[in-house]
mmCIF file of C-alpha atoms in Angstrom:
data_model
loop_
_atom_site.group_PDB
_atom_site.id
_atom_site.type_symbol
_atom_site.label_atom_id
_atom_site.label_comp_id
_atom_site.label_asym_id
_atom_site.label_seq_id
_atom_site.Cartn_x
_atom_site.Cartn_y
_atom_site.Cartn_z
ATOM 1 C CA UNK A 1 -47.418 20.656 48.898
ATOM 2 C CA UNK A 2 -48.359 22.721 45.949
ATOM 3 C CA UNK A 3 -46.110 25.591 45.363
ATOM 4 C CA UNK A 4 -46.162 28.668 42.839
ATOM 5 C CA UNK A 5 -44.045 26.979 40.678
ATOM 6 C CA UNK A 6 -46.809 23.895 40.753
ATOM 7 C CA UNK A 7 -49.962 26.562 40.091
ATOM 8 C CA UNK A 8 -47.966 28.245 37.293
ATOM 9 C CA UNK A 9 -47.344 24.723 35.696
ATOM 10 C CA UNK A 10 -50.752 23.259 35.847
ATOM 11 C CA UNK A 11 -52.285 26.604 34.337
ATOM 12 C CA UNK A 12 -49.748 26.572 31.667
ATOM 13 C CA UNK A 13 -48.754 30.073 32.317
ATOM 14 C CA UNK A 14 -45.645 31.742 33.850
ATOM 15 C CA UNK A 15 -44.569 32.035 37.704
ATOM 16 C CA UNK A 16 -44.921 35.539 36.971
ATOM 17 C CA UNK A 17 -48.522 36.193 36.207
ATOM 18 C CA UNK A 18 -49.410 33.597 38.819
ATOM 19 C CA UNK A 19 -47.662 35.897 41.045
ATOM 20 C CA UNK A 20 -49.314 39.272 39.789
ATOM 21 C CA UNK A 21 -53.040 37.813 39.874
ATOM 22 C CA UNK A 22 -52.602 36.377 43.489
ATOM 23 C CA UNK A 23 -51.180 40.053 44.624
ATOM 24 C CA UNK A 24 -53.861 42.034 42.220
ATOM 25 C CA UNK A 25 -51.182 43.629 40.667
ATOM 26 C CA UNK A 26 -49.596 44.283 37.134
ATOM 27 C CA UNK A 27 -51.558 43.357 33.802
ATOM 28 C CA UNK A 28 -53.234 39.475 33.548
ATOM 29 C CA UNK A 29 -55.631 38.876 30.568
ATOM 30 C CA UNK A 30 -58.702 37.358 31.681
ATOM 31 C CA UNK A 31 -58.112 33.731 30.183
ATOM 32 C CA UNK A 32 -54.613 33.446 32.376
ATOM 33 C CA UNK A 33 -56.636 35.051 35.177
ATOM 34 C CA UNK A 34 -59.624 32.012 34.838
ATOM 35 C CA UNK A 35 -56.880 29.231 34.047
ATOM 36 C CA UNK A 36 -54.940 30.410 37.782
ATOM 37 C CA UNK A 37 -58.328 30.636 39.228
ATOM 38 C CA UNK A 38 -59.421 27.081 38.273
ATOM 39 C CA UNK A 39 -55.932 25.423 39.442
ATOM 40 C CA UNK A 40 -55.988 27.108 42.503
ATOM 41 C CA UNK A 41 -59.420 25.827 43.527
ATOM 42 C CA UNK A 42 -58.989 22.264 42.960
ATOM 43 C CA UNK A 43 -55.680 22.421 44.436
ATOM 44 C CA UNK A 44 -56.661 24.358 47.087
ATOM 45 C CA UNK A 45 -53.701 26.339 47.337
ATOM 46 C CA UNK A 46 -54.980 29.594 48.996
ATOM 47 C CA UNK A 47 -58.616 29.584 51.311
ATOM 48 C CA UNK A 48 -61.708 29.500 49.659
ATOM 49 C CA UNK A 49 -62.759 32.997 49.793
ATOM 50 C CA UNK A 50 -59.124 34.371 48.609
ATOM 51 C CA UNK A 51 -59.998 32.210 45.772
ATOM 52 C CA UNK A 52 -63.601 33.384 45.546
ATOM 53 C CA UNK A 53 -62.022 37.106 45.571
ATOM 54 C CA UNK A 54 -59.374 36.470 42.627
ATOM 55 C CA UNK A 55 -62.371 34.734 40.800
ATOM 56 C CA UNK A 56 -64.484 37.806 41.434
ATOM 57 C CA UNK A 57 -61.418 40.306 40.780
ATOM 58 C CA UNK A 58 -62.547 41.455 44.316
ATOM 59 C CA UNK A 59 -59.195 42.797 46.417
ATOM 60 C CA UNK A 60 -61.924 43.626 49.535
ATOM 61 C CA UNK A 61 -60.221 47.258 49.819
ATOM 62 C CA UNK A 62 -62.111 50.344 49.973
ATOM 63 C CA UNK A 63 -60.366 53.877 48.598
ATOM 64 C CA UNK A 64 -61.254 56.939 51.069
ATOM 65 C CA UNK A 65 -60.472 60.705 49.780
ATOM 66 C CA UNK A 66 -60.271 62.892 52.284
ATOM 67 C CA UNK A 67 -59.787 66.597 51.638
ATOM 68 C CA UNK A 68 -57.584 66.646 55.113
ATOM 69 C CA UNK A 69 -55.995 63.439 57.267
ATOM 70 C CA UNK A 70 -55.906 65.667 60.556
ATOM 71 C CA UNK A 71 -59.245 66.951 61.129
ATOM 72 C CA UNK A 72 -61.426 64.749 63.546
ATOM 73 C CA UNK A 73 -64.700 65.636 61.571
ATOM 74 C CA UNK A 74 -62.427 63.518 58.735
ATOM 75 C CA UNK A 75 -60.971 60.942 61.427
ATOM 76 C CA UNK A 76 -65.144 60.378 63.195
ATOM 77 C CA UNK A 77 -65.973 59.541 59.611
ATOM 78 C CA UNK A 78 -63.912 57.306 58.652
ATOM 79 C CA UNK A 79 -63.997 55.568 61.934
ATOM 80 C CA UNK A 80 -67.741 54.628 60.797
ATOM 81 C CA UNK A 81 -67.027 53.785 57.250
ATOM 82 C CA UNK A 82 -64.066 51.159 59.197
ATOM 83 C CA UNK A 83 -66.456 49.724 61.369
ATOM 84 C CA UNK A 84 -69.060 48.891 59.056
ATOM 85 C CA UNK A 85 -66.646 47.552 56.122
ATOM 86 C CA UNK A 86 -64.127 45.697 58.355
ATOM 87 C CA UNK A 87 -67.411 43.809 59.587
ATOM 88 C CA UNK A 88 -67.790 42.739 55.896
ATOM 89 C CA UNK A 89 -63.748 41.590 55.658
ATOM 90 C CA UNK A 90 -62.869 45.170 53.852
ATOM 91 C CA UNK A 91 -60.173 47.112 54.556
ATOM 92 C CA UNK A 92 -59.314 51.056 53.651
ATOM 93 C CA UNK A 93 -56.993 52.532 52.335
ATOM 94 C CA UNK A 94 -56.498 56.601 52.721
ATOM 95 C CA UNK A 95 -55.774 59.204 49.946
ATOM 96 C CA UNK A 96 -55.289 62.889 51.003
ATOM 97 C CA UNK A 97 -56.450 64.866 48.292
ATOM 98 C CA UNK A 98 -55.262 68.543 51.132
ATOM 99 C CA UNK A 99 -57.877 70.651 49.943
ATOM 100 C CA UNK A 100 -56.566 70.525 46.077
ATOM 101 C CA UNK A 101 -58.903 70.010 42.960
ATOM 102 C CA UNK A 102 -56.467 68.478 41.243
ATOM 103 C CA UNK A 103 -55.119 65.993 43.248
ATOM 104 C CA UNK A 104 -58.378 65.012 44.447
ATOM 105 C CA UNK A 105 -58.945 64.027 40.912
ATOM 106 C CA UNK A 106 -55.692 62.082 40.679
ATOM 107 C CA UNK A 107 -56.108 60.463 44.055
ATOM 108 C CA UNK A 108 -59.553 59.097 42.527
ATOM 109 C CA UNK A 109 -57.975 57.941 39.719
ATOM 110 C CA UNK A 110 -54.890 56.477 41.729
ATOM 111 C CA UNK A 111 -57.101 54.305 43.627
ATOM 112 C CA UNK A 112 -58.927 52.567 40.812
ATOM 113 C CA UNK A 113 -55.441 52.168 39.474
ATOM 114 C CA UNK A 114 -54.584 49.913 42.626
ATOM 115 C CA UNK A 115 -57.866 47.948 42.130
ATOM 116 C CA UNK A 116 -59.416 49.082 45.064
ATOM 117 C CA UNK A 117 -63.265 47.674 44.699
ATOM 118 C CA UNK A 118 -65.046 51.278 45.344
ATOM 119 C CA UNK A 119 -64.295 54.335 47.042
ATOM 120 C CA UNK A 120 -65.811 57.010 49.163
ATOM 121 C CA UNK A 121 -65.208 60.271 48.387
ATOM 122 C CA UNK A 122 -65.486 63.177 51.098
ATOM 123 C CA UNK A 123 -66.483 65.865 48.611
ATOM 124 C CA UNK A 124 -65.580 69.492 48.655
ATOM 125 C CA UNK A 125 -66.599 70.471 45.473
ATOM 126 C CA UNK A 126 -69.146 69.622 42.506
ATOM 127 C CA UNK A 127 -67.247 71.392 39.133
ATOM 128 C CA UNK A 128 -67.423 69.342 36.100
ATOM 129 C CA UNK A 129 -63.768 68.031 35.974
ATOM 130 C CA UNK A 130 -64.725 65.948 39.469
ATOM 131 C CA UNK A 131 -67.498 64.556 37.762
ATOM 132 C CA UNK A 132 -66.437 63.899 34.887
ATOM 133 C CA UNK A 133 -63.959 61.794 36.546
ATOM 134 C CA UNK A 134 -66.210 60.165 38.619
ATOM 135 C CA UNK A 135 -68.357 59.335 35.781
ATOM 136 C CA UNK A 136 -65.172 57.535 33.940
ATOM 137 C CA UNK A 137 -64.277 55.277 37.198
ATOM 138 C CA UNK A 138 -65.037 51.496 36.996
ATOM 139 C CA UNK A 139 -65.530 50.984 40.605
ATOM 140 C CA UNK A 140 -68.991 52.515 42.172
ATOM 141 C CA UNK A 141 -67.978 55.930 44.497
ATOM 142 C CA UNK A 142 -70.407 56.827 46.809
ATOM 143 C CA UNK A 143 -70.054 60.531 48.373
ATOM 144 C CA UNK A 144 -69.761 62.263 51.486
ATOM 145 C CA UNK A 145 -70.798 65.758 52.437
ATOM 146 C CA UNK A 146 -71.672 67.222 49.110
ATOM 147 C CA UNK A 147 -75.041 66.127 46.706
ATOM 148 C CA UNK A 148 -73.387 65.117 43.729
ATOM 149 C CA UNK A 149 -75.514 64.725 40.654
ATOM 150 C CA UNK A 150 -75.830 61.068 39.480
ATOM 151 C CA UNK A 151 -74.394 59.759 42.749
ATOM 152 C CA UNK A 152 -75.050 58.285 45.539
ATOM 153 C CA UNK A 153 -74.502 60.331 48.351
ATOM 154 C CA UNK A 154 -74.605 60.767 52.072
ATOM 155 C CA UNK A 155 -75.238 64.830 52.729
ATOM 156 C CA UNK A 156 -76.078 66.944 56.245
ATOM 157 C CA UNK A 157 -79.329 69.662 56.079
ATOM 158 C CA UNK A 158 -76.622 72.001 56.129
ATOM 159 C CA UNK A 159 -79.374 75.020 55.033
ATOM 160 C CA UNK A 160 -81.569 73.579 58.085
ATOM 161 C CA UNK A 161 -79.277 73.415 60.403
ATOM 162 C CA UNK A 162 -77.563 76.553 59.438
ATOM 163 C CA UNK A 163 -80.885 78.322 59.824
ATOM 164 C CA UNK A 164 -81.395 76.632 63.496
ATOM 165 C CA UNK A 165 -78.143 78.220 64.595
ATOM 166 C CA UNK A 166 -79.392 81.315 63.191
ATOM 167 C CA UNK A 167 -82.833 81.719 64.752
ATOM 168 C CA UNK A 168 -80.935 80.756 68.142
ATOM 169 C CA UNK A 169 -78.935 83.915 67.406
ATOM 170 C CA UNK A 170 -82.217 85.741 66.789
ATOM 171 C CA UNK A 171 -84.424 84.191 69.929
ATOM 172 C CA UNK A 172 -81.582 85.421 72.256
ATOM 173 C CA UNK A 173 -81.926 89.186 71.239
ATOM 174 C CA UNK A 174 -78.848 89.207 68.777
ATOM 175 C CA UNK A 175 -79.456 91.364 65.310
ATOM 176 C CA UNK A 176 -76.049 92.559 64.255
ATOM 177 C CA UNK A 177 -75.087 89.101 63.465
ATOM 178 C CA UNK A 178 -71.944 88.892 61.446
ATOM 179 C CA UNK A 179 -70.763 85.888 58.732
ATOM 180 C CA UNK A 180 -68.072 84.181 58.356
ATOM 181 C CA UNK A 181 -68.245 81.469 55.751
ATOM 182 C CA UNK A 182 -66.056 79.778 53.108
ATOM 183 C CA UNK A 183 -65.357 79.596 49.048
ATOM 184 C CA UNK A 184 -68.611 78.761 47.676
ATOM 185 C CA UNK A 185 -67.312 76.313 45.266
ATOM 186 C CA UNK A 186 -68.016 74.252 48.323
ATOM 187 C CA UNK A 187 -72.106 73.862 47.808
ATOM 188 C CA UNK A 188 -72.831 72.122 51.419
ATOM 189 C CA UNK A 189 -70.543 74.662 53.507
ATOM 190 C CA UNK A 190 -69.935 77.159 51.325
ATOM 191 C CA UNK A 191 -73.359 77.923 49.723
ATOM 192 C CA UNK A 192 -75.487 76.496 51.691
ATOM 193 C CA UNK A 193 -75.260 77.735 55.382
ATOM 194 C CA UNK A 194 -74.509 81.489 53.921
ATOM 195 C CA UNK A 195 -78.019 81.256 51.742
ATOM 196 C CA UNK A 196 -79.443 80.455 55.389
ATOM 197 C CA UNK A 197 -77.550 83.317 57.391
ATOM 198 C CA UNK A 198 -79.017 85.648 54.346
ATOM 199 C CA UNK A 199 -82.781 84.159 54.427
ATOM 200 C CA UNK A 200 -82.910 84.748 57.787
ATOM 201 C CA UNK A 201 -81.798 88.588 57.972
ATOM 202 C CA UNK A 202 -83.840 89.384 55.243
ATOM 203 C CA UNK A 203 -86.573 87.646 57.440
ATOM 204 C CA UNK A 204 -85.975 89.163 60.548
ATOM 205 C CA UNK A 205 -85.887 92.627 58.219
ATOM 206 C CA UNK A 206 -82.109 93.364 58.929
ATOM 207 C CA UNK A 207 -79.582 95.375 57.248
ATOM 208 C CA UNK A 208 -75.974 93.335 56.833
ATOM 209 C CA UNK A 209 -73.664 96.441 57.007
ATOM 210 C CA UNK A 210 -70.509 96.060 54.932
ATOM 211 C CA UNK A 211 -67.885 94.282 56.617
ATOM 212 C CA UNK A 212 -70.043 91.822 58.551
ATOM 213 C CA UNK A 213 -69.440 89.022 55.688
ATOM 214 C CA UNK A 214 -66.116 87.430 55.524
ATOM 215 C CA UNK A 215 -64.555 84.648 53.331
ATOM 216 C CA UNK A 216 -61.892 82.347 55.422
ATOM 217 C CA UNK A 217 -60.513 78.859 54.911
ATOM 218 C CA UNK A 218 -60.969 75.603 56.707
ATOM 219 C CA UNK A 219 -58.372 76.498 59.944
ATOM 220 C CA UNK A 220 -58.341 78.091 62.826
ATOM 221 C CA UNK A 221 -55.682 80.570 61.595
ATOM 222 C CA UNK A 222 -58.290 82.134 58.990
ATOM 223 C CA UNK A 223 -60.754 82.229 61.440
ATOM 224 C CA UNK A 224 -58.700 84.786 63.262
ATOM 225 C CA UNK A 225 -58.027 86.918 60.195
ATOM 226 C CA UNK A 226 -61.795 87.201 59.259
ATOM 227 C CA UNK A 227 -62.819 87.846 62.540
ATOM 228 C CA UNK A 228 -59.789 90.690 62.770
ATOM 229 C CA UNK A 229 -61.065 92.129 58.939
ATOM 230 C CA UNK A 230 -64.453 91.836 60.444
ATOM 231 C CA UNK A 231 -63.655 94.238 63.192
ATOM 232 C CA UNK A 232 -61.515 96.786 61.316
ATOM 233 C CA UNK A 233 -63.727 97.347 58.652
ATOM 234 C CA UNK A 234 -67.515 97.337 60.475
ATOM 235 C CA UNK A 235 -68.638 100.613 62.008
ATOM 236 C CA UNK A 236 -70.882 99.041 63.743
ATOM 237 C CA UNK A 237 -69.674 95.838 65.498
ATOM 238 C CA UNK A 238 -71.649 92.994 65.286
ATOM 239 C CA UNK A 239 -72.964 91.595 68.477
ATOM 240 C CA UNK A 240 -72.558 87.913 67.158
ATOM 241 C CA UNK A 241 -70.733 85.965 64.824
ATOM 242 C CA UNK A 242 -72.372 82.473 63.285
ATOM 243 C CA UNK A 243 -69.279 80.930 61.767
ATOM 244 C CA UNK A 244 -69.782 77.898 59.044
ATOM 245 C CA UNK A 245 -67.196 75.533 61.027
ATOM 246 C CA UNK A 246 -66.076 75.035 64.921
ATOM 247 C CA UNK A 247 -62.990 75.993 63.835
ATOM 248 C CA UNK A 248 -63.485 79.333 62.130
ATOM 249 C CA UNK A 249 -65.235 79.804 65.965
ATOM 250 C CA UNK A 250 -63.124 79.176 67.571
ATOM 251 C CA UNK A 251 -60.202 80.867 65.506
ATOM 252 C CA UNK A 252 -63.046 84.147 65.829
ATOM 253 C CA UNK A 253 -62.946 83.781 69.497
ATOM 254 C CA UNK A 254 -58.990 83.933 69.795
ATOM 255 C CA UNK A 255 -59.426 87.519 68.106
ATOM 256 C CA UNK A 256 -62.217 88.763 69.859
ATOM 257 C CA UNK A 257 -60.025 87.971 73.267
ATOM 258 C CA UNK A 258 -56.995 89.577 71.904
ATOM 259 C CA UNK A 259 -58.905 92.863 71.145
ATOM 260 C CA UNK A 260 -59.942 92.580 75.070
ATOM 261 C CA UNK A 261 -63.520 92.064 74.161
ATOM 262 C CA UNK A 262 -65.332 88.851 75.820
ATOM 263 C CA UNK A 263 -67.631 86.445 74.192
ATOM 264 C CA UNK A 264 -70.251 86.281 74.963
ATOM 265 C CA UNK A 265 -71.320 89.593 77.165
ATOM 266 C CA UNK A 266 -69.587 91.753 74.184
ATOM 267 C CA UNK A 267 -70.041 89.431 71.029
ATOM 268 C CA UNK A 268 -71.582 86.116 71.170
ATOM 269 C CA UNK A 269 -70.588 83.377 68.632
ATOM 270 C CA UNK A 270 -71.538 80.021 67.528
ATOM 271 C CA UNK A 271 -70.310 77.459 64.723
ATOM 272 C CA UNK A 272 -71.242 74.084 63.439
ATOM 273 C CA UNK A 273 -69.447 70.926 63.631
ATOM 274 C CA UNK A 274 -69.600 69.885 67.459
ATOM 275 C CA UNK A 275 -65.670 69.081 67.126
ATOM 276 C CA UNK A 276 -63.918 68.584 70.532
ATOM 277 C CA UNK A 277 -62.452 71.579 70.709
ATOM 278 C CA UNK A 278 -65.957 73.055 70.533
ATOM 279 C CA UNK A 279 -66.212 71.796 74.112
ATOM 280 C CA UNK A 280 -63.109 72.815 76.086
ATOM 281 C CA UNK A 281 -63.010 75.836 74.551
ATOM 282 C CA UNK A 282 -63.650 79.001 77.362
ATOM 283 C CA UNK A 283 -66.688 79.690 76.801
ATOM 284 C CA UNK A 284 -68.133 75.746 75.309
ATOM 285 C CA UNK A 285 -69.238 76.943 71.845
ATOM 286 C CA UNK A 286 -73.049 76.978 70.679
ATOM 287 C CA UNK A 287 -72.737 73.977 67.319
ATOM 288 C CA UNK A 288 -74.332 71.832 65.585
ATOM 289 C CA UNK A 289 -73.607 68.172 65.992
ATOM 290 C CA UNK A 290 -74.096 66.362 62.716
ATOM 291 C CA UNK A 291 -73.106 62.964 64.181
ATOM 292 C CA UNK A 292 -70.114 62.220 61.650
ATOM 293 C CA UNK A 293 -69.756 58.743 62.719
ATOM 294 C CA UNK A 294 -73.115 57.669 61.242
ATOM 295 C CA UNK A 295 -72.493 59.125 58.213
ATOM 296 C CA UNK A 296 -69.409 56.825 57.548
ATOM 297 C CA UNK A 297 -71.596 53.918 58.245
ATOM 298 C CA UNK A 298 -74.460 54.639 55.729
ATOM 299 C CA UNK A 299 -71.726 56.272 53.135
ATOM 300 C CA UNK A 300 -70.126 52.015 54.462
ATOM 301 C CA UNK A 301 -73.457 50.724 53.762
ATOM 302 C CA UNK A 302 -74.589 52.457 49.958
ATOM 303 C CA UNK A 303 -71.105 51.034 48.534
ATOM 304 C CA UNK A 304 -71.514 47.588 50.077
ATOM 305 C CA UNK A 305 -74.799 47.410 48.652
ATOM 306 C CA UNK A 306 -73.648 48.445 45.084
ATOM 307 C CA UNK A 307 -70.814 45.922 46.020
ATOM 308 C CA UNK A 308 -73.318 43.086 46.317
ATOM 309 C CA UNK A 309 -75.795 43.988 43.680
ATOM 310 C CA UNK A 310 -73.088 44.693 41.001
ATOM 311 C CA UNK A 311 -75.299 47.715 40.106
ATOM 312 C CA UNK A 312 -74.881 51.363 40.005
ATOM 313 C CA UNK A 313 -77.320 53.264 42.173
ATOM 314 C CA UNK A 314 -78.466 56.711 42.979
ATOM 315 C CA UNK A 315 -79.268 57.432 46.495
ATOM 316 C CA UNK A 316 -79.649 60.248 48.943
ATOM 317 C CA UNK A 317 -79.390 59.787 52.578
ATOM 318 C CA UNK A 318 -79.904 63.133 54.330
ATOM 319 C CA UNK A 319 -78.248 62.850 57.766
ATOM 320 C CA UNK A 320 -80.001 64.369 60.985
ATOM 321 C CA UNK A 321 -78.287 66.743 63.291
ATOM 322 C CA UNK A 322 -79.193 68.427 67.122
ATOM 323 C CA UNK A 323 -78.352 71.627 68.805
ATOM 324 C CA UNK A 324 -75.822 71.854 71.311
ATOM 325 C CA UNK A 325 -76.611 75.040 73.115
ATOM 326 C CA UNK A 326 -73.201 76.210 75.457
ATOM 327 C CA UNK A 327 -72.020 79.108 76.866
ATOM 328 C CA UNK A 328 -71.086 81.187 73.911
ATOM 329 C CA UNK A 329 -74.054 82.779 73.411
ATOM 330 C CA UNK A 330 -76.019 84.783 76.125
#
């Protein structure tokens, strides 16, 4: 039976290097690489496709960057982007970048360190540094959740869909509508859904009194601290809140109970996201379901076919989304 020992000596390298090109790991020139590869197909020491793989430099793993592991937006993403690359023999392997610039950078460049063959990105951001890095990688990225220039990406009609929430607010008889949104370094969340809570009070002719705008971060916690700043600073209290995520909703809701007010007969609110939470919350909350699952798939499908064509591409797939009208709004 051929051995390692046998593959090193009829490529005339060391046991060594055989080892490192049959894990993918550690430096092999390309003429050891093609010597290894040769011997090991007409020995037929490891399956045809392993050796179709080392031939290719292929390792069939995918990176994924995820700005959080816990959140199940996240988790009903990358359970798409699994089921459409394990069908194709990939696996993934998950980098938590927790919300910081810079390590999101490093995990990126981490990944193409460990020879993944692409990676999907779950954007938060679009600066220069992030692109710049992405424009350096070897392996084709495709993103998720943000329109990256010169990238293929898979984005939500965050403005549209922002806007529907809104002109549910406004067909139900709500005009003090209050805001509470996130760091606008994040275009799709950030800038997006506030330029469509803006365009539609200035359409509907209404005055945003100061305090009714509030900056939080991605967690329930900061929804509760916006929602209290809201109320200690407005004169007038809002009769609604549209928050960018379920979870600034529902952190808004947990304050608005606490100052013994109830949603929605005193202030109605809504969010966008249609987490789980969203439903078993008292009352369900009014979201927007942007069916995160398919999104994996197509971000799954882009990179497999850049995979296939060996070619970088540009594409945009703009996801569709529905209204999920609940009990948080009267």
């Amino acid at each position: 039976m051929v051995n390692i020992n046998e593959i090193a000596r009829l490529a005339g390298v060391s046991r060594t290097t055989v080892s490192r090109a049959l894990n993918q790991s550690g430096y092999v020139s390309e003429k050891a690489r093609k010597k290894i590869t040769k011997v090991i197909e007409e020995t037929g020491y490891v399956p045809s496709e392993q050796a179709k793989s080392l031939r290719l430099q292929r390792t069939k793993v995918i990176g994924v960057v995820l700005p959080k592991i816990s959140t199940e937006t996240l988790g009903r993403i990358v359970e798409g982007i699994d089921e459409i690359l394990s069908a194709s023999g990939y696996q993934i392997l998950l980098a938590n970048s927790s919300l910081n610039k810079e390590k999101e950078i490093a995990q990126l460049k981490l990944l193409e360190s460990r020879r993944v063959d692409g990676i999907i990105l779950a954007a938060t951001n679009r600066e220069e540094t992030l692109m710049q890095t992405i424009r350096e990688l070897r392996v084709p990225l495709i993103a998720v959740g943000q329109d990256l220039p010169e990238v293929s990406s898979v984005i939500y009609d965050d403005f549209n869909a922002a806007k529907t929430i809104m002109k549910k607010m406004i067909s139900k008889g709500y005009r003090r509508i209050g805001f509470i949104g996130v760091e606008e370094t994040d275009q799709a969340v950030g800038q997006f859904r506030k330029q469509a809570y803006l365009d539609v009070m200035n359409e509907e002719n209404i005055e945003i009194q100061e305090g009714w705008m509030q900056q939080a971060d991605f967690n329930i916690q900061s929804g509760e601290a916006s929602m209290e700043a809201m109320l200690q600073v407005c004169s007038t209290r809002p009769e609604a809140v549209f928050a960018v995520t379920d979870r600034l909703a529902v952190g808004a809701m947990q304050t608005i109970r606490k100052r013994g007010l109830r949603v929605p007969e005193e202030i109605g609110i809504a969010g966008i996201g249609a987490s789980e939470i969203s439903r078993y919350v008292t009352p369900p909350l009014t979201t927007i379901d942007y069916q995160y699952e398919e999104a994996g798939r197509e971000s799954a499908r882009l990179l497999l076919e850049q995979l296939e064509s060996g070619k970088k591409s540009v594409k945009k797939s703009v996801m569709n989304y529905g209204l999920l009208e609940r009990d948080s709004l009267i």
